[in-house]
Amino acid sequence: MTFSPDELQRMTQIGMGTENVSPMLGAIVKMIHPKSLLEIGAGTTTMFLLSALDDVRSELAYDQAVVSGDERGDERLSVLVPRDILAPYMPVLTVFEDFSVQPSTADTVTTIAEQRGWSDLLRFVTGDFFVEAEHVLPTLEPLDLVWLDAGDPVEDIRFLNAIWPYLADEAYVLMHEPFVPLPVAIAGGPPGRRSLRDIRTPVLNELIRRHIRGDLRSVEFTVFPEHHKCRQGGMLVIHKHQEEPLLFEHYEDEMSELTQLLGIDAVPPAPVFN
């Protein structure tokens, strides 16, 4: 499903960096058919996720008719797995939004979803994730897909540790901004002159360290960078195959250093909701 120019204008906030990741998220949904989705930070990406879920429903309705013989489509039938096609599909996207970042397009999400007939696909939670999640996460089906686009690189660790126990096997966690641009001195350059360099976030650093040590028994990850952008760019994809302990437990020194460089407040350890 496409969006009208008016809807795109209402959904898009210049500078928020979702012009590339939004359609990418939609494509991922159409490929993996997630049933339980979580998004932290609402906006343009919410609309693309909902649109993709609606497209999957429509496609499955046609495919079910093909598998059942109610529609002709021999070529389509030859590529389908009937067991998966005929399984019930009632997806829900749970979105947490605290409206702490303004201006924002988050306030248009429920309106457009209602206009498009997507209200049954959306569960919108207003408030601080770390307050509301304790009551919400245990009520959800195991999470197949998580899109994390809120907070800062230090707070990302809190989010990730909090949601990890609720991930399904074969779940995907997608995170915005795997790199942080920081000014660094230019070797041999004029005094005081600095250049922006991409610094890996603590989450990405820890994944790389554990991969090198061979500790990631059932987790894969990859990065899609946008090096042409100095902020709001790129995507980190984490694929969890089976049960794996919390990933991020030993990062205090790195967090402290990054907190000082970015000038942000120190963040307490993440709660684990049981």
PDB file of C-alpha atoms in Angstrom:
ATOM      1  CA  MET A   1       0.000   0.000   0.000  1.00  0.00           C
ATOM      2  CA  THR A   2       1.263   3.464  -0.841  1.00  0.00           C
ATOM      3  CA  PHE A   3       0.808   6.743   1.004  1.00  0.00           C
ATOM      4  CA  SER A   4      -0.549   9.947  -0.458  1.00  0.00           C
ATOM      5  CA  PRO A   5       1.734  13.028  -0.617  1.00  0.00           C
ATOM      6  CA  ASP A   6      -0.366  14.609   2.146  1.00  0.00           C
ATOM      7  CA  GLU A   7       0.033  11.582   4.404  1.00  0.00           C
ATOM      8  CA  LEU A   8       3.776  11.412   3.773  1.00  0.00           C
ATOM      9  CA  GLN A   9       4.096  15.095   4.640  1.00  0.00           C
ATOM     10  CA  ARG A  10       2.174  14.572   7.879  1.00  0.00           C
ATOM     11  CA  MET A  11       4.219  11.484   8.770  1.00  0.00           C
ATOM     12  CA  THR A  12       7.680  12.777   7.927  1.00  0.00           C
ATOM     13  CA  GLN A  13       9.761  14.960  10.207  1.00  0.00           C
ATOM     14  CA  ILE A  14      12.774  16.411   8.397  1.00  0.00           C
ATOM     15  CA  GLY A  15      16.013  15.319  10.032  1.00  0.00           C
ATOM     16  CA  MET A  16      14.678  12.221  11.779  1.00  0.00           C
ATOM     17  CA  GLY A  17      16.450   9.974   9.292  1.00  0.00           C
ATOM     18  CA  THR A  18      13.771   7.383   8.561  1.00  0.00           C
ATOM     19  CA  GLU A  19      13.520   8.004   4.813  1.00  0.00           C
ATOM     20  CA  ASN A  20      15.565   4.874   4.072  1.00  0.00           C
ATOM     21  CA  VAL A  21      14.844   2.595   7.031  1.00  0.00           C
ATOM     22  CA  SER A  22      11.037   2.969   6.774  1.00  0.00           C
ATOM     23  CA  PRO A  23      10.600   1.118   3.462  1.00  0.00           C
ATOM     24  CA  MET A  24      13.332  -1.298   4.566  1.00  0.00           C
ATOM     25  CA  LEU A  25      11.320  -2.191   7.660  1.00  0.00           C
ATOM     26  CA  GLY A  26       8.246  -2.699   5.512  1.00  0.00           C
ATOM     27  CA  ALA A  27      10.135  -5.077   3.226  1.00  0.00           C
ATOM     28  CA  ILE A  28      11.406  -7.097   6.201  1.00  0.00           C
ATOM     29  CA  VAL A  29       7.851  -7.488   7.535  1.00  0.00           C
ATOM     30  CA  LYS A  30       6.649  -8.749   4.157  1.00  0.00           C
ATOM     31  CA  MET A  31       9.458 -11.300   4.072  1.00  0.00           C
ATOM     32  CA  ILE A  32       9.300 -12.781   7.587  1.00  0.00           C
ATOM     33  CA  HIS A  33       5.560 -12.357   8.400  1.00  0.00           C
ATOM     34  CA  PRO A  34       5.972 -11.469  12.116  1.00  0.00           C
ATOM     35  CA  LYS A  35       2.940 -11.875  14.372  1.00  0.00           C
ATOM     36  CA  SER A  36       4.101 -10.037  17.485  1.00  0.00           C
ATOM     37  CA  LEU A  37       5.930  -6.757  16.884  1.00  0.00           C
ATOM     38  CA  LEU A  38       7.263  -4.088  19.228  1.00  0.00           C
ATOM     39  CA  GLU A  39       8.308  -0.542  18.378  1.00  0.00           C
ATOM     40  CA  ILE A  40       9.853   1.888  20.848  1.00  0.00           C
ATOM     41  CA  GLY A  41       9.421   5.393  19.470  1.00  0.00           C
ATOM     42  CA  ALA A  42       6.467   6.051  17.143  1.00  0.00           C
ATOM     43  CA  GLY A  43       6.414   7.975  13.882  1.00  0.00           C
ATOM     44  CA  THR A  44       6.880   7.408  10.169  1.00  0.00           C
ATOM     45  CA  THR A  45       8.231   3.898  10.655  1.00  0.00           C
ATOM     46  CA  THR A  46       5.036   2.922  12.492  1.00  0.00           C
ATOM     47  CA  MET A  47       3.001   3.654   9.375  1.00  0.00           C
ATOM     48  CA  PHE A  48       5.287   1.597   7.154  1.00  0.00           C
ATOM     49  CA  LEU A  49       5.164  -1.320   9.597  1.00  0.00           C
ATOM     50  CA  LEU A  50       1.357  -1.194   9.750  1.00  0.00           C
ATOM     51  CA  SER A  51       1.069  -0.869   5.977  1.00  0.00           C
ATOM     52  CA  ALA A  52       3.312  -3.897   5.491  1.00  0.00           C
ATOM     53  CA  LEU A  53       1.293  -5.958   7.984  1.00  0.00           C
ATOM     54  CA  ASP A  54      -1.884  -5.085   6.098  1.00  0.00           C
ATOM     55  CA  ASP A  55      -0.217  -6.069   2.817  1.00  0.00           C
ATOM     56  CA  VAL A  56       0.801  -9.411   4.324  1.00  0.00           C
ATOM     57  CA  ARG A  57      -2.790 -10.052   5.393  1.00  0.00           C
ATOM     58  CA  SER A  58      -4.056  -9.345   1.882  1.00  0.00           C
ATOM     59  CA  GLU A  59      -1.372 -11.496   0.296  1.00  0.00           C
ATOM     60  CA  LEU A  60      -2.084 -14.380   2.656  1.00  0.00           C
ATOM     61  CA  ALA A  61      -5.807 -14.181   1.909  1.00  0.00           C
ATOM     62  CA  TYR A  62      -5.060 -14.649  -1.794  1.00  0.00           C
ATOM     63  CA  ASP A  63      -2.466 -17.374  -1.155  1.00  0.00           C
ATOM     64  CA  GLN A  64      -4.904 -19.255   1.076  1.00  0.00           C
ATOM     65  CA  ALA A  65      -7.439 -19.198  -1.732  1.00  0.00           C
ATOM     66  CA  VAL A  66      -4.790 -20.530  -4.121  1.00  0.00           C
ATOM     67  CA  VAL A  67      -3.778 -23.330  -1.744  1.00  0.00           C
ATOM     68  CA  SER A  68      -7.427 -24.222  -1.112  1.00  0.00           C
ATOM     69  CA  GLY A  69      -8.177 -24.316  -4.818  1.00  0.00           C
ATOM     70  CA  ASP A  70     -10.599 -21.388  -4.746  1.00  0.00           C
ATOM     71  CA  GLU A  71      -8.251 -19.335  -6.940  1.00  0.00           C
ATOM     72  CA  ARG A  72      -6.241 -20.453  -9.949  1.00  0.00           C
ATOM     73  CA  GLY A  73      -2.533 -19.845  -9.613  1.00  0.00           C
ATOM     74  CA  ASP A  74      -0.420 -22.871 -10.433  1.00  0.00           C
ATOM     75  CA  GLU A  75       2.830 -20.905 -10.611  1.00  0.00           C
ATOM     76  CA  ARG A  76       2.155 -19.204  -7.273  1.00  0.00           C
ATOM     77  CA  LEU A  77       1.145 -22.521  -5.736  1.00  0.00           C
ATOM     78  CA  SER A  78       4.463 -24.053  -6.778  1.00  0.00           C
ATOM     79  CA  VAL A  79       6.416 -21.713  -4.462  1.00  0.00           C
ATOM     80  CA  LEU A  80       4.143 -21.781  -1.406  1.00  0.00           C
ATOM     81  CA  VAL A  81       4.433 -23.793   1.811  1.00  0.00           C
ATOM     82  CA  PRO A  82       0.793 -24.693   2.579  1.00  0.00           C
ATOM     83  CA  ARG A  83       1.453 -25.300   6.296  1.00  0.00           C
ATOM     84  CA  ASP A  84       2.592 -21.705   6.762  1.00  0.00           C
ATOM     85  CA  ILE A  85       0.083 -20.168   4.392  1.00  0.00           C
ATOM     86  CA  LEU A  86      -2.928 -21.756   6.092  1.00  0.00           C
ATOM     87  CA  ALA A  87      -1.797 -20.919   9.643  1.00  0.00           C
ATOM     88  CA  PRO A  88      -3.844 -18.169  11.359  1.00  0.00           C
ATOM     89  CA  TYR A  89      -2.257 -14.728  11.026  1.00  0.00           C
ATOM     90  CA  MET A  90      -3.428 -12.031  13.438  1.00  0.00           C
ATOM     91  CA  PRO A  91      -0.451  -9.695  13.907  1.00  0.00           C
ATOM     92  CA  VAL A  92      -0.252  -6.911  16.463  1.00  0.00           C
ATOM     93  CA  LEU A  93       2.240  -4.040  16.566  1.00  0.00           C
ATOM     94  CA  THR A  94       2.708  -2.700  20.112  1.00  0.00           C
ATOM     95  CA  VAL A  95       4.140   0.816  20.120  1.00  0.00           C
ATOM     96  CA  PHE A  96       5.563   2.698  23.109  1.00  0.00           C
ATOM     97  CA  GLU A  97       5.782   6.483  22.838  1.00  0.00           C
ATOM     98  CA  ASP A  98       6.431   9.051  25.581  1.00  0.00           C
ATOM     99  CA  PHE A  99       6.323  12.160  23.332  1.00  0.00           C
ATOM    100  CA  SER A 100       9.553  13.394  24.914  1.00  0.00           C
ATOM    101  CA  VAL A 101      11.062  14.385  21.547  1.00  0.00           C
ATOM    102  CA  GLN A 102       9.384  17.274  19.747  1.00  0.00           C
ATOM    103  CA  PRO A 103       8.505  18.056  17.040  1.00  0.00           C
ATOM    104  CA  SER A 104       7.261  14.546  16.346  1.00  0.00           C
ATOM    105  CA  THR A 105       4.979  12.741  13.938  1.00  0.00           C
ATOM    106  CA  ALA A 106       3.911  10.271  16.627  1.00  0.00           C
ATOM    107  CA  ASP A 107       0.631  12.084  17.279  1.00  0.00           C
ATOM    108  CA  THR A 108      -0.547  11.305  13.721  1.00  0.00           C
ATOM    109  CA  VAL A 109      -0.052   7.553  14.066  1.00  0.00           C
ATOM    110  CA  THR A 110      -3.391   6.588  15.591  1.00  0.00           C
ATOM    111  CA  THR A 111      -5.293   8.986  13.315  1.00  0.00           C
ATOM    112  CA  ILE A 112      -3.848   7.597  10.089  1.00  0.00           C
ATOM    113  CA  ALA A 113      -4.146   4.017  11.368  1.00  0.00           C
ATOM    114  CA  GLU A 114      -7.842   4.562  12.029  1.00  0.00           C
ATOM    115  CA  GLN A 115      -8.372   6.174   8.630  1.00  0.00           C
ATOM    116  CA  ARG A 116      -6.663   3.263   6.885  1.00  0.00           C
ATOM    117  CA  GLY A 117      -8.518   0.565   8.845  1.00  0.00           C
ATOM    118  CA  TRP A 118      -5.429  -0.598  10.706  1.00  0.00           C
ATOM    119  CA  SER A 119      -6.625  -0.033  14.275  1.00  0.00           C
ATOM    120  CA  ASP A 120      -6.858  -3.776  14.900  1.00  0.00           C
ATOM    121  CA  LEU A 121      -3.164  -4.078  14.058  1.00  0.00           C
ATOM    122  CA  LEU A 122      -2.028  -1.409  16.525  1.00  0.00           C
ATOM    123  CA  ARG A 123      -1.662  -1.294  20.298  1.00  0.00           C
ATOM    124  CA  PHE A 124      -0.449   2.176  21.269  1.00  0.00           C
ATOM    125  CA  VAL A 125       1.026   2.657  24.752  1.00  0.00           C
ATOM    126  CA  THR A 126       1.630   6.224  25.926  1.00  0.00           C
ATOM    127  CA  GLY A 127       4.232   6.719  28.631  1.00  0.00           C
ATOM    128  CA  ASP A 128       7.750   5.859  29.742  1.00  0.00           C
ATOM    129  CA  PHE A 129       8.736   2.427  28.435  1.00  0.00           C
ATOM    130  CA  PHE A 130      10.543   1.498  31.643  1.00  0.00           C
ATOM    131  CA  VAL A 131       7.407   2.249  33.651  1.00  0.00           C
ATOM    132  CA  GLU A 132       4.753   0.798  31.355  1.00  0.00           C
ATOM    133  CA  ALA A 133       6.667  -2.195  29.985  1.00  0.00           C
ATOM    134  CA  GLU A 134       6.599  -4.042  33.296  1.00  0.00           C
ATOM    135  CA  HIS A 135       2.839  -4.423  32.876  1.00  0.00           C
ATOM    136  CA  VAL A 136       2.644  -4.650  29.067  1.00  0.00           C
ATOM    137  CA  LEU A 137       5.455  -6.981  27.958  1.00  0.00           C
ATOM    138  CA  PRO A 138       4.266 -10.042  29.949  1.00  0.00           C
ATOM    139  CA  THR A 139       0.870  -9.795  28.208  1.00  0.00           C
ATOM    140  CA  LEU A 140       2.335 -10.018  24.686  1.00  0.00           C
ATOM    141  CA  GLU A 141       3.029 -13.050  22.551  1.00  0.00           C
ATOM    142  CA  PRO A 142       6.787 -13.716  22.228  1.00  0.00           C
ATOM    143  CA  LEU A 143       8.224 -10.923  20.101  1.00  0.00           C
ATOM    144  CA  ASP A 144       9.130 -11.777  16.507  1.00  0.00           C
ATOM    145  CA  LEU A 145      10.301  -8.318  15.477  1.00  0.00           C
ATOM    146  CA  VAL A 146      11.468  -5.302  17.492  1.00  0.00           C
ATOM    147  CA  TRP A 147      12.239  -1.871  16.048  1.00  0.00           C
ATOM    148  CA  LEU A 148      14.164   0.295  18.506  1.00  0.00           C
ATOM    149  CA  ASP A 149      14.425   3.967  17.604  1.00  0.00           C
ATOM    150  CA  ALA A 150      14.409   5.863  20.888  1.00  0.00           C
ATOM    151  CA  GLY A 151      16.845   7.104  23.469  1.00  0.00           C
ATOM    152  CA  ASP A 152      20.605   7.386  23.053  1.00  0.00           C
ATOM    153  CA  PRO A 153      23.400   4.804  22.573  1.00  0.00           C
ATOM    154  CA  VAL A 154      23.733   4.315  26.315  1.00  0.00           C
ATOM    155  CA  GLU A 155      19.996   3.939  26.903  1.00  0.00           C
ATOM    156  CA  ASP A 156      19.782   1.438  24.027  1.00  0.00           C
ATOM    157  CA  ILE A 157      21.455  -1.079  26.323  1.00  0.00           C
ATOM    158  CA  ARG A 158      18.672  -0.674  28.870  1.00  0.00           C
ATOM    159  CA  PHE A 159      16.048  -1.204  26.187  1.00  0.00           C
ATOM    160  CA  LEU A 160      17.767  -4.270  24.795  1.00  0.00           C
ATOM    161  CA  ASN A 161      18.276  -5.944  28.157  1.00  0.00           C
ATOM    162  CA  ALA A 162      14.651  -5.273  29.085  1.00  0.00           C
ATOM    163  CA  ILE A 163      13.122  -6.805  25.952  1.00  0.00           C
ATOM    164  CA  TRP A 164      15.536  -9.744  25.540  1.00  0.00           C
ATOM    165  CA  PRO A 165      13.616 -12.196  27.797  1.00  0.00           C
ATOM    166  CA  TYR A 166      10.494 -11.622  25.695  1.00  0.00           C
ATOM    167  CA  LEU A 167      11.994 -12.432  22.290  1.00  0.00           C
ATOM    168  CA  ALA A 168      10.777 -15.465  20.389  1.00  0.00           C
ATOM    169  CA  ASP A 169      13.205 -17.921  18.824  1.00  0.00           C
ATOM    170  CA  GLU A 170      14.206 -16.585  15.395  1.00  0.00           C
ATOM    171  CA  ALA A 171      13.335 -13.027  16.492  1.00  0.00           C
ATOM    172  CA  TYR A 172      14.850  -9.950  14.897  1.00  0.00           C
ATOM    173  CA  VAL A 173      15.856  -6.806  16.770  1.00  0.00           C
ATOM    174  CA  LEU A 174      16.432  -3.793  14.516  1.00  0.00           C
ATOM    175  CA  MET A 175      18.153  -0.727  15.965  1.00  0.00           C
ATOM    176  CA  HIS A 176      18.639   2.733  14.501  1.00  0.00           C
ATOM    177  CA  GLU A 177      22.007   4.517  14.627  1.00  0.00           C
ATOM    178  CA  PRO A 178      24.636   1.782  15.222  1.00  0.00           C
ATOM    179  CA  PHE A 179      27.316   4.487  14.978  1.00  0.00           C
ATOM    180  CA  VAL A 180      27.776   7.754  16.857  1.00  0.00           C
ATOM    181  CA  PRO A 181      29.546  10.661  15.125  1.00  0.00           C
ATOM    182  CA  LEU A 182      32.103  12.247  17.443  1.00  0.00           C
ATOM    183  CA  PRO A 183      34.635  15.025  16.734  1.00  0.00           C
ATOM    184  CA  VAL A 184      38.231  13.785  16.863  1.00  0.00           C
ATOM    185  CA  ALA A 185      41.504  15.675  16.504  1.00  0.00           C
ATOM    186  CA  ILE A 186      43.203  15.458  13.109  1.00  0.00           C
ATOM    187  CA  ALA A 187      46.730  14.073  13.416  1.00  0.00           C
ATOM    188  CA  GLY A 188      49.198  16.676  12.174  1.00  0.00           C
ATOM    189  CA  GLY A 189      46.410  19.161  11.523  1.00  0.00           C
ATOM    190  CA  PRO A 190      45.984  22.704  12.810  1.00  0.00           C
ATOM    191  CA  PRO A 191      45.497  23.019  16.576  1.00  0.00           C
ATOM    192  CA  GLY A 192      41.844  22.752  17.545  1.00  0.00           C
ATOM    193  CA  ARG A 193      40.715  21.414  14.178  1.00  0.00           C
ATOM    194  CA  ARG A 194      38.549  18.325  14.416  1.00  0.00           C
ATOM    195  CA  SER A 195      36.820  15.895  12.105  1.00  0.00           C
ATOM    196  CA  LEU A 196      33.701  13.776  12.602  1.00  0.00           C
ATOM    197  CA  ARG A 197      34.365  10.052  12.880  1.00  0.00           C
ATOM    198  CA  ASP A 198      31.845   7.228  13.246  1.00  0.00           C
ATOM    199  CA  ILE A 199      32.248   5.526  16.622  1.00  0.00           C
ATOM    200  CA  ARG A 200      30.557   2.170  17.213  1.00  0.00           C
ATOM    201  CA  THR A 201      27.867   2.159  19.899  1.00  0.00           C
ATOM    202  CA  PRO A 202      28.380   0.021  23.039  1.00  0.00           C
ATOM    203  CA  VAL A 203      25.814  -2.490  21.759  1.00  0.00           C
ATOM    204  CA  LEU A 204      27.656  -2.983  18.469  1.00  0.00           C
ATOM    205  CA  ASN A 205      31.039  -3.117  20.221  1.00  0.00           C
ATOM    206  CA  GLU A 206      29.832  -5.803  22.616  1.00  0.00           C
ATOM    207  CA  LEU A 207      28.414  -7.885  19.759  1.00  0.00           C
ATOM    208  CA  ILE A 208      31.740  -7.689  17.918  1.00  0.00           C
ATOM    209  CA  ARG A 209      33.722  -8.589  21.052  1.00  0.00           C
ATOM    210  CA  ARG A 210      31.527 -11.600  21.772  1.00  0.00           C
ATOM    211  CA  HIS A 211      31.670 -12.708  18.148  1.00  0.00           C
ATOM    212  CA  ILE A 212      35.480 -12.630  18.223  1.00  0.00           C
ATOM    213  CA  ARG A 213      35.516 -14.638  21.474  1.00  0.00           C
ATOM    214  CA  GLY A 214      33.042 -17.128  20.022  1.00  0.00           C
ATOM    215  CA  ASP A 215      30.455 -16.417  22.726  1.00  0.00           C
ATOM    216  CA  LEU A 216      27.515 -15.799  20.380  1.00  0.00           C
ATOM    217  CA  ARG A 217      26.176 -19.331  20.213  1.00  0.00           C
ATOM    218  CA  SER A 218      22.845 -18.553  18.608  1.00  0.00           C
ATOM    219  CA  VAL A 219      22.885 -14.880  17.665  1.00  0.00           C
ATOM    220  CA  GLU A 220      23.828 -13.276  14.357  1.00  0.00           C
ATOM    221  CA  PHE A 221      24.147  -9.599  13.570  1.00  0.00           C
ATOM    222  CA  THR A 222      24.875  -7.303  10.659  1.00  0.00           C
ATOM    223  CA  VAL A 223      25.079  -3.551  10.105  1.00  0.00           C
ATOM    224  CA  PHE A 224      23.707  -1.398   7.304  1.00  0.00           C
ATOM    225  CA  PRO A 225      25.512   1.961   7.675  1.00  0.00           C
ATOM    226  CA  GLU A 226      24.685   5.328   6.184  1.00  0.00           C
ATOM    227  CA  HIS A 227      28.136   6.890   6.301  1.00  0.00           C
ATOM    228  CA  HIS A 228      26.959   9.838   4.215  1.00  0.00           C
ATOM    229  CA  LYS A 229      24.904  11.039   7.191  1.00  0.00           C
ATOM    230  CA  CYS A 230      26.330  12.456  10.423  1.00  0.00           C
ATOM    231  CA  ARG A 231      23.263  11.519  12.484  1.00  0.00           C
ATOM    232  CA  GLN A 232      20.043   9.484  12.329  1.00  0.00           C
ATOM    233  CA  GLY A 233      21.532   6.891   9.995  1.00  0.00           C
ATOM    234  CA  GLY A 234      22.049   3.177   9.610  1.00  0.00           C
ATOM    235  CA  MET A 235      20.541   0.036  11.057  1.00  0.00           C
ATOM    236  CA  LEU A 236      21.852  -2.754  13.267  1.00  0.00           C
ATOM    237  CA  VAL A 237      20.112  -6.115  12.767  1.00  0.00           C
ATOM    238  CA  ILE A 238      20.323  -8.719  15.538  1.00  0.00           C
ATOM    239  CA  HIS A 239      18.912 -12.186  14.787  1.00  0.00           C
ATOM    240  CA  LYS A 240      18.291 -14.420  17.805  1.00  0.00           C
ATOM    241  CA  HIS A 241      17.989 -18.080  16.858  1.00  0.00           C
ATOM    242  CA  GLN A 242      17.457 -19.734  20.237  1.00  0.00           C
ATOM    243  CA  GLU A 243      17.486 -18.921  23.911  1.00  0.00           C
ATOM    244  CA  GLU A 244      20.575 -16.883  24.761  1.00  0.00           C
ATOM    245  CA  PRO A 245      21.434 -15.145  28.059  1.00  0.00           C
ATOM    246  CA  LEU A 246      21.320 -11.373  28.287  1.00  0.00           C
ATOM    247  CA  LEU A 247      24.052 -10.029  26.068  1.00  0.00           C
ATOM    248  CA  PHE A 248      25.117  -6.841  27.745  1.00  0.00           C
ATOM    249  CA  GLU A 249      26.359  -7.114  31.301  1.00  0.00           C
ATOM    250  CA  HIS A 250      29.931  -5.746  31.297  1.00  0.00           C
ATOM    251  CA  TYR A 251      29.968  -2.309  29.724  1.00  0.00           C
ATOM    252  CA  GLU A 252      30.292   0.116  32.638  1.00  0.00           C
ATOM    253  CA  ASP A 253      33.627   1.660  31.575  1.00  0.00           C
ATOM    254  CA  GLU A 254      32.564   2.070  27.970  1.00  0.00           C
ATOM    255  CA  MET A 255      29.212   3.521  28.973  1.00  0.00           C
ATOM    256  CA  SER A 256      30.869   5.989  31.325  1.00  0.00           C
ATOM    257  CA  GLU A 257      33.286   7.152  28.633  1.00  0.00           C
ATOM    258  CA  LEU A 258      30.576   7.508  26.002  1.00  0.00           C
ATOM    259  CA  THR A 259      28.315   9.308  28.464  1.00  0.00           C
ATOM    260  CA  GLN A 260      31.020  11.916  29.023  1.00  0.00           C
ATOM    261  CA  LEU A 261      31.743  12.301  25.297  1.00  0.00           C
ATOM    262  CA  LEU A 262      28.073  12.757  24.401  1.00  0.00           C
ATOM    263  CA  GLY A 263      27.289  14.938  27.395  1.00  0.00           C
ATOM    264  CA  ILE A 264      24.291  12.857  28.462  1.00  0.00           C
ATOM    265  CA  ASP A 265      23.140  11.836  31.909  1.00  0.00           C
ATOM    266  CA  ALA A 266      24.260   8.542  33.379  1.00  0.00           C
ATOM    267  CA  VAL A 267      21.653   5.793  33.048  1.00  0.00           C
ATOM    268  CA  PRO A 268      20.868   3.182  35.721  1.00  0.00           C
ATOM    269  CA  PRO A 269      20.968  -0.541  34.906  1.00  0.00           C
ATOM    270  CA  ALA A 270      17.989  -1.914  33.000  1.00  0.00           C
ATOM    271  CA  PRO A 271      15.253  -3.693  34.916  1.00  0.00           C
ATOM    272  CA  VAL A 272      14.323  -7.223  33.896  1.00  0.00           C
ATOM    273  CA  PHE A 273      10.553  -7.708  33.832  1.00  0.00           C
ATOM    274  CA  ASN A 274       9.334 -11.160  34.824  1.00  0.00           C
TER     275      ASN A 274
END
